[in-house]
Amino acid sequence: MEVLFTLPAEVGPVSVVGDFNGWDPLAHPMRLGDDGHYRVAVAVPQGEAFAFRYLGEGGRWFDDEGAEEYDHRGAIFRVPAPKRRATATATTAKPKPRAAAARAAR
């Protein structure tokens, strides 16, 4: 699954770093778009939680202000597990023997 990280242009050049890229600031630099926002899409496995932070120019670390959860490493995001499709299981009823069915009909 891809997670899209977005920040306003005011933050300056920035990278997103975290558990998903071994905290490597060169792995996911954000690119400034025509709309004035920095963005980068990161592929992550579903059903897991990841810590992340942003690293700006001059070695300035900062957290995502919109995160709902934090720990000692930074902001936490949880990638939902894929929804399991319900599978219908057919149960087979045992047919009544003919004699029993005939007696029941009497």
Backbone as CSV, one residue per row, in Angstrom:
resi,resn,N_x,N_y,N_z,CA_x,CA_y,CA_z,C_x,C_y,C_z
1,MET,0.845,-1.165,0.000,0.000,0.000,0.000,0.893,1.231,0.000
2,GLU,0.462,2.281,-0.677,1.227,3.512,-0.691,0.612,4.521,0.272
3,VAL,1.489,5.187,1.019,1.086,6.261,1.915,1.660,7.548,1.331
4,LEU,0.828,8.569,1.197,1.264,9.840,0.638,1.518,10.825,1.771
5,PHE,2.736,11.311,1.871,3.111,12.328,2.846,3.073,13.678,2.134
6,THR,2.463,14.679,2.773,2.312,16.001,2.182,2.615,17.075,3.213
7,LEU,3.394,18.073,2.819,3.725,19.205,3.683,3.656,20.488,2.868
8,PRO,3.347,21.620,3.503,3.348,22.895,2.776,4.763,23.324,2.407
9,ALA,4.858,24.160,1.388,6.155,24.601,0.869,6.977,25.362,1.893
10,GLU,6.328,25.992,2.886,7.045,26.791,3.877,8.090,25.997,4.656
11,VAL,7.953,24.677,4.709,8.896,23.875,5.485,10.256,23.778,4.798
12,GLY,10.307,24.101,3.508,11.568,23.996,2.773,11.850,22.560,2.393
13,PRO,12.973,22.309,1.733,13.309,20.943,1.331,13.324,20.006,2.543
14,VAL,12.717,18.848,2.372,12.525,17.930,3.500,12.468,16.494,2.998
15,SER,12.819,15.578,3.884,12.684,14.139,3.620,11.804,13.532,4.702
16,VAL,11.123,12.458,4.361,10.394,11.704,5.378,11.240,10.476,5.699
17,VAL,11.461,10.257,6.977,12.284,9.134,7.417,11.533,8.369,8.496
18,GLY,11.788,7.079,8.582,11.096,6.295,9.592,11.453,4.824,9.527
19,ASP,10.665,4.060,10.258,10.867,2.614,10.306,10.822,1.982,8.917
20,PHE,10.005,2.524,8.036,9.788,1.942,6.712,10.987,2.101,5.785
21,ASN,11.936,3.013,6.119,13.107,3.177,5.254,14.423,3.162,6.034
22,GLY,14.393,2.562,7.215,15.603,2.449,8.022,16.146,3.790,8.489
23,TRP,15.266,4.782,8.578,15.630,6.135,9.020,16.694,6.753,8.117
24,ASP,16.616,6.431,6.835,17.569,6.938,5.848,17.022,8.232,5.224
25,PRO,17.638,9.382,5.488,17.123,10.649,4.956,17.234,10.783,3.442
26,LEU,18.003,9.924,2.804,18.130,9.979,1.352,17.109,9.086,0.635
27,ALA,16.419,8.237,1.383,15.514,7.258,0.772,14.241,7.895,0.211
28,HIS,13.673,8.883,0.894,12.400,9.464,0.452,12.394,10.991,0.560
29,PRO,13.171,11.658,-0.298,13.095,13.124,-0.305,11.740,13.548,-0.875
30,MET,11.152,14.559,-0.289,9.869,15.051,-0.767,10.118,16.049,-1.901
31,ARG,9.228,16.044,-2.882,9.386,16.917,-4.044,8.295,17.998,-4.014
32,LEU,8.702,19.200,-4.360,7.773,20.329,-4.382,6.941,20.272,-5.655
33,GLY,5.622,20.268,-5.483,4.714,20.230,-6.625,4.291,21.624,-7.055
34,ASP,3.615,21.686,-8.186,3.128,22.959,-8.720,2.120,23.633,-7.795
35,ASP,1.498,22.851,-6.925,0.494,23.404,-6.013,1.105,23.968,-4.727
36,GLY,2.437,23.946,-4.610,3.084,24.514,-3.435,3.175,23.573,-2.251
37,HIS,3.084,22.284,-2.482,3.204,21.295,-1.406,4.312,20.303,-1.740
38,TYR,5.041,19.920,-0.705,6.007,18.835,-0.842,5.261,17.529,-0.683
39,ARG,5.623,16.531,-1.506,4.952,15.230,-1.456,5.946,14.119,-1.736
40,VAL,5.635,12.966,-1.153,6.314,11.735,-1.529,5.391,10.576,-1.150
41,ALA,5.342,9.573,-2.022,4.572,8.352,-1.759,5.552,7.269,-1.322
42,VAL,5.182,6.575,-0.260,6.033,5.525,0.302,5.237,4.226,0.343
43,ALA,5.815,3.160,-0.200,5.168,1.840,-0.155,5.462,1.190,1.192
44,VAL,4.402,0.763,1.868,4.540,0.113,3.173,3.625,-1.116,3.216
45,PRO,3.999,-2.112,4.012,3.126,-3.282,4.134,1.879,-2.950,4.952
46,GLN,0.799,-3.618,4.624,-0.452,-3.412,5.340,-0.436,-4.145,6.678
47,GLY,-1.210,-3.610,7.617,-1.380,-4.256,8.905,-0.256,-3.993,9.896
48,GLU,0.555,-2.958,9.660,1.663,-2.656,10.569,1.624,-1.193,10.991
49,ALA,2.354,-0.876,12.063,2.487,0.497,12.542,3.926,0.943,12.321
50,PHE,4.099,2.220,11.976,5.414,2.765,11.686,5.599,4.100,12.385
51,ALA,6.805,4.327,12.901,7.182,5.637,13.431,7.860,6.403,12.304
52,PHE,7.671,7.736,12.296,8.330,8.558,11.285,8.493,9.979,11.795
53,ARG,9.406,10.692,11.166,9.629,12.111,11.394,10.046,12.725,10.069
54,TYR,10.090,14.045,10.052,10.591,14.761,8.887,11.956,15.331,9.220
55,LEU,12.832,15.371,8.214,14.158,15.949,8.371,14.309,17.054,7.337
56,GLY,14.427,18.298,7.842,14.546,19.457,6.970,15.985,19.897,6.825
57,GLU,16.154,20.997,6.114,17.487,21.560,5.886,18.182,21.863,7.207
58,GLY,19.491,21.697,7.200,20.273,22.000,8.389,20.116,20.978,9.498
59,GLY,19.567,19.804,9.177,19.412,18.758,10.189,18.269,19.009,11.164
60,ARG,17.279,19.818,10.767,16.134,20.132,11.632,15.087,19.014,11.547
61,TRP,14.884,18.332,12.687,13.882,17.267,12.778,12.566,17.873,13.240
62,PHE,11.458,17.383,12.708,10.150,17.792,13.231,9.131,16.692,12.989
63,ASP,8.074,16.749,13.802,7.020,15.733,13.749,5.841,16.223,12.923
64,ASP,5.007,15.298,12.552,3.773,15.602,11.844,2.765,16.124,12.855
65,GLU,2.328,17.364,12.684,1.389,17.969,13.637,0.022,17.300,13.625
66,GLY,-0.319,16.637,12.551,-1.628,16.004,12.448,-1.673,14.566,12.936
67,ALA,-0.553,14.049,13.426,-0.530,12.647,13.875,-1.396,12.475,15.123
68,GLU,-2.046,11.355,15.220,-2.890,11.058,16.372,-2.136,10.328,17.472
69,GLU,-0.953,9.821,17.147,-0.206,9.013,18.108,1.288,9.296,17.947
70,TYR,1.997,9.316,19.075,3.444,9.545,19.085,4.086,8.574,20.061
71,ASP,5.370,8.290,19.851,6.161,7.612,20.865,7.540,8.273,20.868
72,HIS,8.516,7.666,21.517,9.839,8.277,21.657,10.561,8.462,20.312
73,ARG,10.084,7.783,19.252,10.721,7.898,17.940,10.107,8.998,17.089
74,GLY,8.877,9.387,17.385,8.181,10.400,16.587,6.720,10.045,16.424
75,ALA,6.137,10.494,15.312,4.734,10.215,15.026,4.576,8.749,14.611
76,ILE,3.419,8.220,14.891,3.102,6.825,14.540,1.929,6.825,13.570
77,PHE,2.033,6.043,12.518,0.850,5.804,11.698,0.666,4.310,11.551
78,ARG,-0.586,3.940,11.505,-0.963,2.532,11.399,-1.587,2.301,10.026
79,VAL,-1.056,1.336,9.335,-1.574,0.982,8.020,-2.582,-0.138,8.233
80,PRO,-3.829,0.093,7.862,-4.840,-0.943,8.095,-4.504,-2.249,7.372
81,ALA,-4.886,-3.333,7.998,-4.733,-4.645,7.361,-5.763,-4.747,6.245
82,PRO,-5.442,-5.500,5.208,-6.432,-5.653,4.132,-7.676,-6.330,4.677
83,LYS,-8.801,-5.897,4.172,-10.060,-6.510,4.610,-10.146,-7.911,4.055
84,ARG,-10.522,-8.804,4.921,-10.675,-10.194,4.485,-12.042,-10.353,3.868
85,ARG,-12.057,-11.005,2.741,-13.339,-11.251,2.095,-14.037,-12.387,2.800
86,ALA,-15.307,-12.199,3.038,-16.088,-13.262,3.671,-16.265,-14.391,2.671
87,THR,-16.052,-15.580,3.122,-16.251,-16.726,2.243,-17.448,-17.505,2.743
88,ALA,-18.303,-17.807,1.844,-19.484,-18.584,2.199,-19.112,-20.056,2.208
89,THR,-19.480,-20.704,3.271,-19.247,-22.147,3.322,-20.605,-22.825,3.256
90,ALA,-20.722,-23.661,2.294,-21.978,-24.382,2.126,-21.995,-25.558,3.083
91,THR,-23.091,-25.663,3.788,-23.251,-26.828,4.645,-24.184,-27.782,3.927
92,THR,-23.843,-29.008,3.938,-24.653,-29.997,3.252,-25.515,-30.721,4.272
93,ALA,-26.799,-30.567,4.086,-27.712,-31.289,4.959,-27.816,-32.717,4.449
94,LYS,-27.781,-33.629,5.401,-27.904,-35.033,4.993,-29.352,-35.301,4.610
95,PRO,-29.574,-35.890,3.436,-30.961,-36.185,3.045,-31.529,-37.303,3.917
96,LYS,-32.808,-37.151,4.189,-33.469,-38.196,4.973,-33.613,-39.435,4.122
97,PRO,-33.471,-40.582,4.737,-33.742,-41.797,3.964,-35.186,-41.778,3.489
98,ARG,-35.446,-42.401,2.346,-36.799,-42.365,1.757,-37.847,-42.937,2.700
99,ALA,-37.537,-43.962,3.373,-38.522,-44.578,4.264,-38.883,-43.626,5.379
100,ALA,-37.904,-42.949,5.953,-38.163,-42.008,7.034,-38.974,-40.832,6.502
101,ALA,-38.675,-40.389,5.306,-39.404,-39.272,4.725,-40.848,-39.677,4.472
102,ALA,-41.050,-40.916,4.021,-42.409,-41.399,3.748,-43.179,-41.495,5.048
103,ARG,-42.536,-41.997,6.146,-43.244,-42.107,7.427,-43.593,-40.723,7.956
104,ALA,-42.695,-39.746,7.762,-42.931,-38.413,8.277,-44.085,-37.758,7.534
105,ALA,-44.298,-38.142,6.301,-45.367,-37.539,5.510,-46.725,-38.094,5.897
106,ARG,-46.764,-39.268,6.571,-48.064,-39.876,6.913,-48.764,-39.193,8.005
